[in-house]
Amino acid sequence: MNQKLGRASIRLEKPVYILNSASIVGSKEGEGPLGLLFDRVGQDDMFGCKTWEEAESTLQKEAVGLALEKAGLRPEDISYVFAGDLLGQSMATSFGISTYQIPLLGVYGACSTCGESLALGAMSIAGGFADKAVCVTSSHFASAEKEFRFPLDYGNQRPLSATWTVTGSAAFVLGAERGVKARARISAMTVGKVVDYGLKDSMNMGACMAPAAASTLEQHFIDFAGQPEEYDKIITGDLGKVGQRVLIDLLRKKGIDISEQHMDCGIEVFDAASQDTHAGGSGCGCSAVTLSAYILKQLEERNWKKVLFMPTGALLSKTSFNEGLSVPGIAHAVVIESL
Amino acid sequence: MNQKLGRASIRLEKPVYILNSASIVGSKEGEGPLGLLFDRVGQDDMFGCKTWEEAESTLQKEAVGLALEKAGLRPEDISYVFAGDLLGQSMATSFGISTYQIPLLGVYGACSTCGESLALGAMSIAGGFADKAVCVTSSHFASAEKEFRFPLDYGNQRPLSATWTVTGSAAFVLGAERGVKARARISAMTVGKVVDYGLKDSMNMGACMAPAAASTLEQHFIDFAGQPEEYDKIITGDLGKVGQRVLIDLLRKKGIDISEQHMDCGIEVFDAASQDTHAGGSGCGCSAVTLSAYILKQLEERNWKKVLFMPTGALLSKTSFNEGLSVPGIAHAVVIESL
């Protein structure tokens, strides 16, 4: 039996396998430290499209197509796709994956979407509701700036606490049977709740999200009676350098020290000093492409055996921001192990 | 064992019970044909708040609170809340349900969200991942007009094919055990895919969504080798009068006649002639409040024994609309039976 554990966690009876995955990124991400690891790097950030939104849809489409190809599967083999993005009404998803005609369960968790989609995808398989599932998410620097902040042409100055939205998408094919090409396995998860410390600075999303990351991590260790040392890495999505400090400090006050294990995809994906990305990368695509290109590779090579992958989301909209509301956070954690 | 059936359907091994539910609506909905059946009707549509978005968040908060109260449960008894709305970045949800501190799995399916959240909520329980789950969604006429169309003050003329977004929210408490107050049970579901006939008229969403409704219904009858006659009602979310005609015609061409069984929540919720709502009601809240107040009541009174509840979503955003893209549709179907 699958086991509901504590307040917010699940231990799967049988692990769910990540059969394969694929990542595609923009040119800036291709020039970053992980550049050589991505499956595809665009020559520019339009990907042959007329609008940024269409470009982001194309990222999702290509990521899913390539992940299926690498897994040796066709769209008809997939029961459901769990997908979402940052844009209003998940526009990149609606127009990105319709071509595959796979039944769609749309998710929204801001930049925690990769974690949420993997958690739900794994549940759908472990519960016997699906044979195979695809989880996909994306973000695009220019479509996100347009959605949330200023017109790019305005050239506003970015504070050092700001993050740079990753242009990229990654797709993950999940299945119940290991097969020959599986990259890793999902064995457990902790679902996050909305945590709102009242912060209102959309140019410091790391600080807005860190309390949610701390909440989910604390709950995870309570539910599993676990310790940070059980993981080779505890990986947040896009806290960046400011959020990382806040997270480590918040957890220390709870008696939990993750300073040895902590890694943040936003810090890994860019070289902040040379790429002028300030606090780090962000966006749904940030944790997704880092998982596909880097984290799963480390697990495949058994450099790491068990990681806690926890994308973090800032529940921000331009309407709520303009109405003076805070930026609540949410984070969903997935336990991923080497085979 | 739970059974994956055909391309896109699931038959649950054990039914999942709708332990209780609650609906809250605005003044116009309260004056409509179902007015006396709603749990709460607002005196105005601001619900004591300063903004429409905050009012919509309050709707979700009150619906969840009242549903829990009616079910005799506390927030701590609920494993997960599956929630979403129409606003950019699901703003009504982010600010509406945080007060309960229940782990949140955010969903987005436009106005199909009620169906999607019930499907995922039922899966989470039937798969052993949750003890109890809450599914909630909302819409608000004024926040939706602001999000998708024109400023209200502009007073634009609405074509007869336009629908009127329902101001309302409903929450459903799901559980594995029947208990004493359960209202109905969920036994099966069919997950929809994105269907895009290329229609671009956001003032005729019924026609945009009808092909998706037809696709999910056809798939449902294929997967279950079923017939429309097995259902007392086949209920769409918010196709309205135009969409209803398109749906019935599209299915007739496939040899499926649902004209006897079809009912649309958007047509039921308002009296179009006297309330000037043109094609009918729409919005995530439309199908949700109709399910809670009217459909479940009919099932409780055993006037109906088995219905197919299928909210329909138009995957529209103001950005995609302004960029000249089409309005794709999606529809998720849930089989709900009397006890």
XYZ file of C-alpha atoms in Angstrom:
678
model
C 0.000 0.000 0.000
C 1.061 3.556 -0.651
C 1.480 5.267 2.670
C 0.251 8.671 3.734
C 2.854 9.826 6.203
C 2.380 12.555 8.793
C 0.796 15.828 7.799
C 1.844 16.213 4.198
C 3.954 13.329 2.961
C 3.640 10.142 0.963
C 5.858 7.088 0.772
C 5.249 5.130 -2.404
C 4.792 1.371 -2.089
C 6.770 0.849 -5.279
C 9.036 3.558 -6.688
C 8.013 5.354 -9.852
C 10.759 5.495 -12.474
C 11.897 8.530 -14.411
C 12.135 6.629 -17.696
C 13.842 9.481 -19.470
C 13.847 13.253 -19.723
C 14.906 16.100 -21.969
C 15.883 19.732 -21.549
C 15.959 22.646 -23.954
C 17.211 26.118 -23.072
C 17.931 29.542 -24.503
C 21.282 30.955 -25.539
C 22.160 32.549 -22.181
C 21.531 29.291 -20.321
C 23.623 27.515 -22.956
C 26.517 29.820 -22.103
C 26.180 29.073 -18.369
C 27.994 26.467 -16.271
C 25.562 23.691 -17.253
C 25.532 24.673 -20.929
C 27.101 21.512 -22.296
C 24.676 19.261 -20.420
C 21.401 20.429 -21.957
C 19.928 18.387 -24.793
C 19.243 21.400 -26.963
C 20.348 25.035 -26.838
C 18.550 27.638 -28.951
C 20.565 29.964 -31.162
C 18.370 32.829 -30.063
C 15.444 32.982 -27.650
C 12.679 33.150 -30.236
C 13.059 29.531 -31.356
C 11.765 30.449 -34.794
C 8.558 31.991 -33.421
C 6.976 35.420 -33.687
C 6.230 36.024 -30.018
C 7.923 35.162 -26.723
C 4.857 33.252 -25.596
C 4.874 31.173 -28.754
C 8.595 30.574 -28.203
C 7.855 29.291 -24.705
C 5.137 27.000 -26.065
C 7.681 25.673 -28.557
C 10.072 24.926 -25.690
C 7.427 22.710 -24.029
C 6.586 21.039 -27.317
C 10.228 20.251 -28.087
C 11.012 19.087 -24.544
C 8.090 16.637 -24.575
C 8.899 15.438 -28.094
C 12.542 14.851 -27.263
C 11.828 13.158 -23.917
C 9.432 10.762 -25.658
C 11.989 10.099 -28.388
C 14.735 9.396 -25.850
C 12.380 7.059 -23.972
C 11.421 5.285 -27.194
C 7.761 6.100 -26.659
C 4.958 7.697 -28.661
C 2.370 10.175 -27.379
C -0.234 7.372 -27.454
C 1.820 5.491 -24.848
C 1.339 8.286 -22.316
C -1.765 8.280 -20.138
C -1.590 11.876 -18.926
C 0.574 14.941 -19.155
C 0.903 17.065 -16.022
C 1.902 20.519 -17.179
C 1.938 24.166 -16.274
C 3.878 27.378 -16.556
C 4.099 30.912 -15.176
C 2.037 32.806 -17.699
C -1.536 33.916 -17.103
C -3.886 30.964 -17.664
C -0.842 28.723 -18.327
C -0.716 29.965 -21.890
C 2.579 28.269 -22.794
C 1.101 24.902 -21.837
C -2.256 25.368 -23.569
C -0.583 26.056 -26.894
C 2.571 23.995 -26.344
C 1.415 20.465 -25.807
C -1.906 20.283 -27.629
C -0.158 18.819 -30.654
C 0.443 15.528 -28.794
C -3.235 15.014 -27.934
C -2.381 13.479 -24.575
C -5.017 13.958 -21.833
C -3.901 17.022 -19.861
C -4.036 17.721 -16.147
C -2.960 21.339 -15.818
C -1.128 22.342 -12.649
C -0.177 25.681 -11.167
C 2.425 26.132 -8.464
C 4.426 29.072 -9.846
C 8.075 27.964 -9.968
C 7.278 24.931 -7.786
C 5.392 23.474 -10.753
C 8.106 20.956 -11.646
C 7.883 19.482 -8.139
C 4.099 19.505 -8.140
C 3.857 17.856 -11.552
C 6.355 15.141 -10.578
C 4.470 14.514 -7.325
C 1.096 14.226 -9.081
C 2.552 12.266 -11.987
C 4.147 9.784 -9.598
C 0.870 9.496 -7.666
C -1.078 8.821 -10.865
C 1.228 5.897 -11.676
C 1.673 4.544 -8.148
C -2.099 4.643 -7.676
C -2.732 2.541 -10.769
C -4.415 5.379 -12.657
C -1.831 5.694 -15.435
C 0.603 3.510 -17.332
C 3.021 6.288 -18.082
C 2.869 10.022 -17.518
C 4.779 13.032 -18.761
C 5.542 16.026 -16.537
C 6.580 19.235 -18.243
C 7.015 22.866 -17.349
C 8.689 25.919 -18.827
C 9.616 29.538 -18.396
C 10.981 32.211 -20.703
C 12.851 35.316 -19.608
C 11.047 37.693 -21.925
C 7.519 36.312 -21.518
C 7.974 36.377 -17.735
C 9.258 39.953 -17.660
C 6.272 40.971 -19.792
C 3.871 39.053 -17.548
C 5.181 40.255 -14.206
C 7.404 43.321 -14.459
C 8.420 45.947 -17.002
C 8.613 46.078 -20.802
C 12.125 44.955 -21.775
C 12.583 48.091 -23.896
C 12.192 50.165 -20.740
C 15.558 48.828 -19.572
C 14.831 49.098 -15.861
C 17.650 48.549 -13.421
C 17.488 45.299 -11.497
C 18.414 45.179 -7.810
C 21.027 42.627 -6.756
C 18.336 40.553 -5.030
C 16.519 40.043 -8.334
C 16.730 36.769 -10.202
C 16.885 36.101 -13.939
C 14.086 33.945 -15.352
C 15.495 30.891 -17.095
C 14.460 30.404 -20.709
C 13.972 26.687 -20.826
C 11.757 23.667 -20.531
C 12.258 20.105 -19.383
C 9.990 17.099 -19.676
C 10.092 13.896 -17.646
C 8.574 10.564 -18.647
C 7.425 8.571 -15.625
C 6.536 4.879 -15.559
C 5.850 1.995 -13.209
C 8.383 -0.366 -14.781
C 12.074 0.349 -14.786
C 12.839 -0.523 -18.414
C 16.336 -0.234 -19.807
C 16.892 3.505 -19.966
C 15.451 4.718 -16.664
C 17.433 7.561 -15.126
C 16.283 7.484 -11.479
C 13.328 6.692 -9.258
C 10.868 8.708 -7.191
C 10.183 7.118 -3.820
C 8.431 9.748 -1.695
C 7.177 13.320 -1.602
C 6.045 16.119 0.675
C 3.352 18.538 -0.501
C 3.807 22.157 0.506
C 1.325 24.720 1.773
C 1.060 28.442 1.114
C 3.406 30.336 3.441
C 3.121 34.102 3.592
C 5.551 36.163 5.673
C 4.072 39.371 4.290
C 7.025 40.257 2.049
C 6.015 42.366 -0.922
C 9.209 42.740 -2.953
C 8.811 41.028 -6.311
C 12.475 41.871 -6.977
C 13.471 39.673 -4.046
C 11.543 36.483 -4.654
C 14.193 34.381 -2.954
C 13.323 35.941 0.390
C 9.588 35.596 -0.374
C 9.929 31.862 -1.102
C 12.460 30.839 1.547
C 9.877 30.564 4.371
C 7.837 28.148 2.241
C 10.943 26.093 1.504
C 11.746 26.018 5.210
C 8.177 24.974 6.030
C 8.130 22.078 3.550
C 11.591 20.894 4.617
C 10.709 21.001 8.295
C 7.474 19.097 7.589
C 9.405 16.574 5.501
C 11.834 15.816 8.308
C 8.979 15.563 10.822
C 6.862 13.293 8.612
C 9.733 10.925 7.809
C 11.489 11.292 11.181
C 14.469 12.099 8.982
C 17.680 14.091 8.975
C 19.413 16.235 6.342
C 22.343 13.795 6.385
C 20.196 11.164 4.659
C 20.437 13.175 1.469
C 23.469 13.772 -0.686
C 21.846 17.008 -1.771
C 18.826 19.033 -0.674
C 17.996 21.003 -3.780
C 15.755 24.057 -3.961
C 14.479 25.464 -7.229
C 15.268 29.123 -7.496
C 15.914 30.727 -4.125
C 19.109 32.316 -5.397
C 21.804 33.623 -3.113
C 19.566 35.777 -0.927
C 16.909 33.109 -0.491
C 19.517 30.465 0.245
C 20.827 32.469 3.204
C 17.295 33.038 4.502
C 16.418 29.339 4.179
C 19.528 28.123 5.983
C 19.001 30.694 8.756
C 15.297 29.901 9.181
C 15.986 26.174 9.465
C 18.862 26.686 11.882
C 16.404 28.353 14.234
C 14.360 25.143 14.078
C 17.449 23.075 14.873
C 17.890 21.817 11.323
C 21.217 22.414 9.575
C 21.179 21.911 5.814
C 24.222 24.073 5.042
C 26.278 21.047 4.030
C 23.671 19.529 1.716
C 21.954 22.547 0.266
C 22.123 23.332 -3.428
C 19.961 25.746 -5.407
C 19.245 25.276 -9.111
C 19.101 29.049 -9.561
C 22.653 29.400 -8.286
C 23.914 26.502 -10.451
C 22.356 27.430 -13.760
C 24.128 30.767 -14.290
C 27.537 32.143 -13.419
C 26.171 35.237 -11.705
C 29.446 37.159 -11.797
C 30.093 36.830 -15.520
C 26.471 36.542 -16.683
C 25.057 39.502 -14.728
C 22.196 37.445 -13.321
C 22.477 38.872 -9.801
C 20.921 36.500 -7.211
C 20.576 33.590 -9.661
C 18.201 31.963 -12.107
C 14.482 31.511 -11.519
C 11.295 30.390 -13.235
C 9.555 27.042 -13.642
C 12.180 26.080 -16.195
C 15.099 26.692 -13.821
C 14.649 23.680 -11.564
C 13.267 21.547 -14.406
C 16.223 21.910 -16.777
C 18.711 21.569 -13.910
C 17.013 18.336 -12.803
C 17.042 16.868 -16.280
C 20.517 17.970 -17.330
C 22.535 17.948 -14.121
C 20.843 16.330 -11.110
C 19.672 13.174 -12.874
C 23.138 12.848 -14.445
C 24.744 12.899 -10.996
C 22.289 10.231 -9.850
C 22.925 8.126 -12.958
C 26.653 8.311 -12.353
C 25.989 7.474 -8.712
C 27.900 10.517 -7.544
C 24.748 11.098 -5.527
C 22.450 8.336 -4.308
C 19.492 10.187 -2.860
C 18.423 13.789 -3.228
C 15.481 15.866 -2.062
C 14.358 17.936 -5.037
C 12.207 20.849 -3.931
C 11.221 23.524 -6.468
C 10.039 26.741 -4.863
C 7.263 29.000 -6.121
C 6.453 32.673 -5.563
C 2.679 33.069 -5.808
C 2.906 36.438 -7.502
C 0.643 38.042 -10.072
C 0.842 41.524 -11.492
C -2.669 42.202 -10.235
C -1.923 41.139 -6.665
C 1.367 43.079 -6.772
C -0.317 46.221 -8.085
C -3.010 45.902 -5.424
C -0.276 45.962 -2.780
C -0.567 42.360 -1.672
C 2.298 40.213 -0.431
C 4.137 37.495 -2.350
C 3.314 34.153 -0.670
C 5.472 31.115 -1.385
C 4.991 27.379 -1.830
C 7.426 24.462 -2.219
C 6.881 20.802 -3.058
C 9.561 18.201 -2.303
C 10.202 14.949 -4.182
C 12.661 12.258 -3.064
C 14.676 11.051 -6.057
C 17.086 8.136 -5.794
C 19.688 6.546 -8.045
C 18.944 3.124 -9.517
C -7.123 -2.369 -8.066
C -7.973 0.951 -9.621
C -8.378 0.445 -13.323
C -6.980 2.543 -16.135
C -9.551 2.192 -18.869
C -8.981 2.878 -22.546
C -7.226 6.061 -23.611
C -8.186 8.499 -20.912
C -10.429 6.968 -18.269
C -10.251 5.522 -14.787
C -12.609 3.251 -12.904
C -12.052 3.447 -9.161
C -11.782 0.193 -7.242
C -13.733 1.705 -4.369
C -15.839 4.847 -4.831
C -14.679 8.093 -3.272
C -17.371 9.862 -1.253
C -18.331 13.504 -1.433
C -18.617 13.861 2.329
C -20.135 17.301 2.106
C -19.944 20.523 0.136
C -20.822 24.190 0.298
C -21.638 26.952 -2.153
C -21.532 30.715 -1.885
C -22.618 33.096 -4.629
C -23.149 36.743 -5.457
C -26.404 38.662 -5.485
C -27.254 38.071 -9.159
C -26.808 34.306 -8.771
C -28.949 34.491 -5.648
C -31.747 36.024 -7.723
C -31.497 33.241 -10.308
C -33.470 29.989 -10.577
C -31.171 28.164 -8.109
C -31.033 31.102 -5.685
C -32.740 29.385 -2.774
C -30.459 26.349 -2.956
C -27.113 28.041 -2.312
C -25.689 27.929 1.204
C -24.815 31.613 1.239
C -25.754 34.552 -0.976
C -23.791 37.799 -0.737
C -25.654 41.091 -0.321
C -23.336 42.657 -2.833
C -20.448 41.240 -4.835
C -17.617 42.747 -2.774
C -18.177 40.451 0.232
C -16.774 43.121 2.525
C -13.517 43.443 0.565
C -11.799 46.319 -1.188
C -11.049 44.645 -4.512
C -12.835 42.124 -6.733
C -9.890 39.751 -6.499
C -9.951 39.889 -2.721
C -13.700 39.268 -2.871
C -13.085 36.163 -4.982
C -10.465 34.944 -2.501
C -13.030 35.426 0.257
C -15.495 33.279 -1.689
C -13.001 30.387 -1.714
C -12.194 30.883 1.939
C -15.856 30.868 2.965
C -16.748 27.914 0.743
C -13.960 25.781 2.226
C -14.764 26.869 5.776
C -18.450 26.103 5.382
C -17.872 22.760 3.658
C -15.577 21.680 6.491
C -18.117 22.856 9.052
C -20.938 20.949 7.343
C -18.736 17.840 7.214
C -17.821 18.224 10.883
C -14.127 18.397 10.019
C -11.222 20.710 10.774
C -8.517 21.859 8.352
C -6.064 19.482 10.066
C -8.245 16.556 8.984
C -7.669 17.343 5.320
C -4.592 15.917 3.595
C -4.625 18.157 0.516
C -6.624 20.888 -1.100
C -6.885 20.827 -4.883
C -7.696 24.365 -5.945
C -7.570 26.805 -8.788
C -9.343 29.693 -10.455
C -9.403 31.770 -13.624
C -7.216 34.678 -12.638
C -3.588 35.048 -13.701
C -1.381 32.875 -11.478
C -4.527 31.574 -9.709
C -4.537 34.642 -7.535
C -7.893 33.962 -5.865
C -6.601 30.592 -4.678
C -3.188 31.804 -3.463
C -4.799 34.370 -1.191
C -8.050 32.526 -0.500
C -7.070 29.282 1.111
C -3.726 30.021 2.769
C -5.504 30.676 6.043
C -6.309 26.957 6.437
C -2.661 25.848 6.090
C -3.652 22.700 4.219
C -1.041 21.366 1.750
C -2.043 22.768 -1.649
C -1.917 21.186 -5.074
C -2.814 23.998 -7.459
C -4.647 23.071 -10.647
C -5.459 24.985 -13.800
C -8.075 23.924 -16.286
C -9.889 27.212 -16.910
C -13.607 26.566 -16.240
C -12.990 22.796 -16.252
C -11.129 23.224 -12.960
C -13.964 21.827 -10.825
C -13.862 18.589 -12.837
C -10.082 18.422 -12.774
C -9.863 19.042 -9.046
C -12.519 16.394 -8.303
C -10.712 13.901 -10.559
C -7.327 14.512 -8.912
C -8.834 14.673 -5.438
C -10.597 11.346 -5.967
C -7.362 9.825 -7.324
C -5.403 11.031 -4.290
C -7.834 9.235 -1.989
C -8.413 6.124 -4.086
C -4.638 5.732 -4.453
C -4.071 5.800 -0.704
C -2.212 9.111 -0.783
C -4.731 11.089 1.251
C -7.254 10.531 4.009
C -9.512 13.357 2.994
C -9.176 16.056 0.370
C -10.913 19.324 -0.379
C -11.566 20.511 -3.930
C -12.426 24.165 -4.415
C -12.696 26.628 -7.248
C -14.173 30.056 -7.826
C -14.937 32.802 -10.291
C -16.121 36.378 -9.983
C -17.859 38.368 -12.700
C -15.901 41.556 -12.150
C -12.447 40.026 -11.634
C -12.953 37.905 -14.753
C -14.079 40.850 -16.908
C -11.014 42.762 -15.712
C -8.740 39.785 -16.408
C -10.058 38.902 -19.845
C -12.126 41.653 -21.421
C -12.967 45.304 -20.895
C -13.093 47.612 -17.877
C -16.631 47.423 -16.499
C -16.917 51.219 -16.600
C -16.475 51.085 -20.352
C -19.910 49.486 -20.572
C -19.223 47.530 -23.755
C -22.116 45.823 -25.487
C -22.137 42.044 -25.169
C -23.120 39.855 -28.125
C -25.869 37.292 -27.569
C -23.308 34.468 -27.716
C -21.470 35.893 -24.684
C -21.817 34.308 -21.268
C -21.937 35.922 -17.847
C -19.222 34.858 -15.398
C -20.773 33.449 -12.241
C -19.703 35.089 -8.994
C -19.384 32.104 -6.729
C -17.333 29.363 -5.195
C -18.027 25.828 -4.081
C -15.908 23.432 -2.059
C -16.201 19.647 -1.870
C -14.837 17.447 0.887
C -13.844 14.012 -0.401
C -13.138 10.926 1.688
C -12.633 7.185 1.446
C -15.254 6.302 4.053
C -18.916 7.064 3.591
C -19.630 8.507 7.022
C -23.100 9.718 7.933
C -23.464 12.882 5.925
C -22.026 11.880 2.548
C -23.887 13.398 -0.382
C -22.811 11.171 -3.298
C -19.930 9.097 -4.610
C -17.421 9.424 -7.426
C -16.864 6.146 -9.265
C -15.011 6.967 -12.468
C -13.563 9.762 -14.589
C -12.338 10.664 -18.051
C -9.511 13.179 -18.449
C -9.797 15.570 -21.377
C -7.211 16.799 -23.833
C -6.758 20.207 -25.438
C -9.044 20.516 -28.463
C -8.568 23.489 -30.764
C -10.915 24.062 -33.701
C -9.254 27.413 -34.391
C -12.135 29.570 -33.136
C -10.979 32.979 -31.901
C -14.120 34.597 -30.522
C -13.780 35.138 -26.788
C -17.359 36.384 -26.787
C -18.523 32.943 -27.929
C -16.730 30.612 -25.562
C -19.516 28.046 -25.778
C -18.612 27.339 -29.380
C -14.896 27.306 -28.506
C -15.398 24.709 -25.759
C -18.035 22.477 -27.379
C -15.501 20.494 -29.472
C -13.540 19.653 -26.298
C -16.742 18.563 -24.565
C -17.616 16.387 -27.565
C -14.104 14.879 -27.576
C -14.160 13.960 -23.867
C -17.694 12.560 -24.109
C -16.870 10.462 -27.163
C -13.719 9.167 -25.417
C -15.733 8.418 -22.295
C -18.258 6.297 -24.175
C -15.450 4.487 -26.056
C -13.412 3.804 -22.906
C -16.392 2.500 -20.929
C -18.179 0.937 -23.923
C -21.076 3.015 -22.617
C -24.189 4.798 -23.827
C -25.770 8.167 -22.950
C -28.815 6.281 -21.634
C -26.780 5.038 -18.652
C -26.868 8.535 -17.231
C -29.837 10.427 -15.876
C -28.031 13.596 -16.835
C -24.935 14.454 -18.845
C -23.962 17.820 -17.440
C -21.569 20.301 -19.016
C -20.171 23.270 -17.130
C -20.762 26.439 -19.051
C -21.379 25.832 -22.729
C -24.474 28.014 -22.666
C -27.157 27.900 -25.330
C -24.832 28.283 -28.313
C -22.324 25.716 -27.092
C -25.079 23.260 -26.209
C -26.330 23.267 -29.798
C -22.799 22.795 -31.145
C -22.097 19.921 -28.725
C -25.295 18.053 -29.548
C -24.686 18.504 -33.285
C -21.030 17.423 -33.112
C -21.902 14.266 -31.198
C -24.796 13.433 -33.507
C -22.306 13.288 -36.365
C -20.406 10.670 -34.336
C -23.617 8.675 -33.842
C -24.060 9.737 -30.218
C -27.329 11.393 -29.189
C -27.258 13.161 -25.830
C -30.163 15.516 -26.509
C -32.367 13.725 -23.953
C -29.794 13.709 -21.148
C -27.912 16.949 -21.674
C -27.990 19.722 -19.120
C -25.647 22.715 -18.871
C -24.912 24.441 -15.575
C -24.568 27.782 -17.383
C -28.125 27.493 -18.687
C -29.493 26.436 -15.268
C -27.840 29.040 -13.076
C -29.421 32.151 -14.598
C -32.777 32.934 -16.162
C -31.270 34.406 -19.322
C -34.458 36.181 -20.415
C -35.059 38.098 -17.200
C -31.438 38.364 -16.037
C -29.921 39.578 -19.323
C -27.188 36.949 -19.223
C -27.451 36.076 -22.922
C -26.060 32.558 -23.635
C -25.818 31.605 -19.941
C -23.492 31.567 -16.966
C -19.803 30.672 -17.113
C -16.641 30.598 -15.027
C -15.071 28.018 -12.733
C -17.695 28.827 -10.131
C -20.619 28.117 -12.474
C -20.343 24.331 -12.568
C -19.027 24.167 -9.003
C -21.935 25.982 -7.321
C -24.473 24.167 -9.512
C -22.964 20.818 -8.514
C -23.010 21.638 -4.822
C -26.422 23.298 -4.649
C -28.484 21.539 -7.297
C -26.919 18.394 -8.793
C -25.888 16.777 -5.504
C -29.337 17.605 -4.104
C -31.002 15.725 -6.970
C -28.691 12.762 -6.322
C -29.389 12.876 -2.578
C -33.119 12.882 -3.240
C -32.551 10.053 -5.723
C -34.323 11.951 -8.458
C -31.175 11.099 -10.397
C -29.033 8.026 -9.756
C -26.018 8.560 -11.962
C -24.757 11.645 -13.728
C -21.737 12.504 -15.830
C -20.467 15.864 -14.581
C -18.175 17.495 -17.126
C -17.032 21.081 -16.585
C -15.716 22.721 -19.736
C -12.804 25.144 -19.960
C -11.833 27.770 -22.532
C -8.025 28.056 -22.499
C -8.057 31.775 -23.058
C -5.679 34.457 -21.854
C -5.683 38.126 -22.703
C -2.151 37.774 -24.071
C -3.013 34.886 -26.382
C -6.195 36.677 -27.453
C -4.341 39.915 -28.188
C -1.705 37.983 -30.136
C -4.470 36.649 -32.366
C -4.387 33.055 -31.186
C -7.366 30.729 -31.003
C -9.319 29.732 -27.893
C -8.698 26.002 -27.324
C -10.996 24.030 -25.033
C -10.694 21.226 -22.502
C -13.256 19.209 -20.529
C -12.880 16.685 -17.730
C -15.701 14.255 -16.874
C -16.480 12.732 -13.482
C -19.090 10.020 -12.884
C -21.103 10.873 -9.766
C -23.674 8.459 -8.339
C -26.303 8.597 -5.633
C -25.732 6.612 -2.429
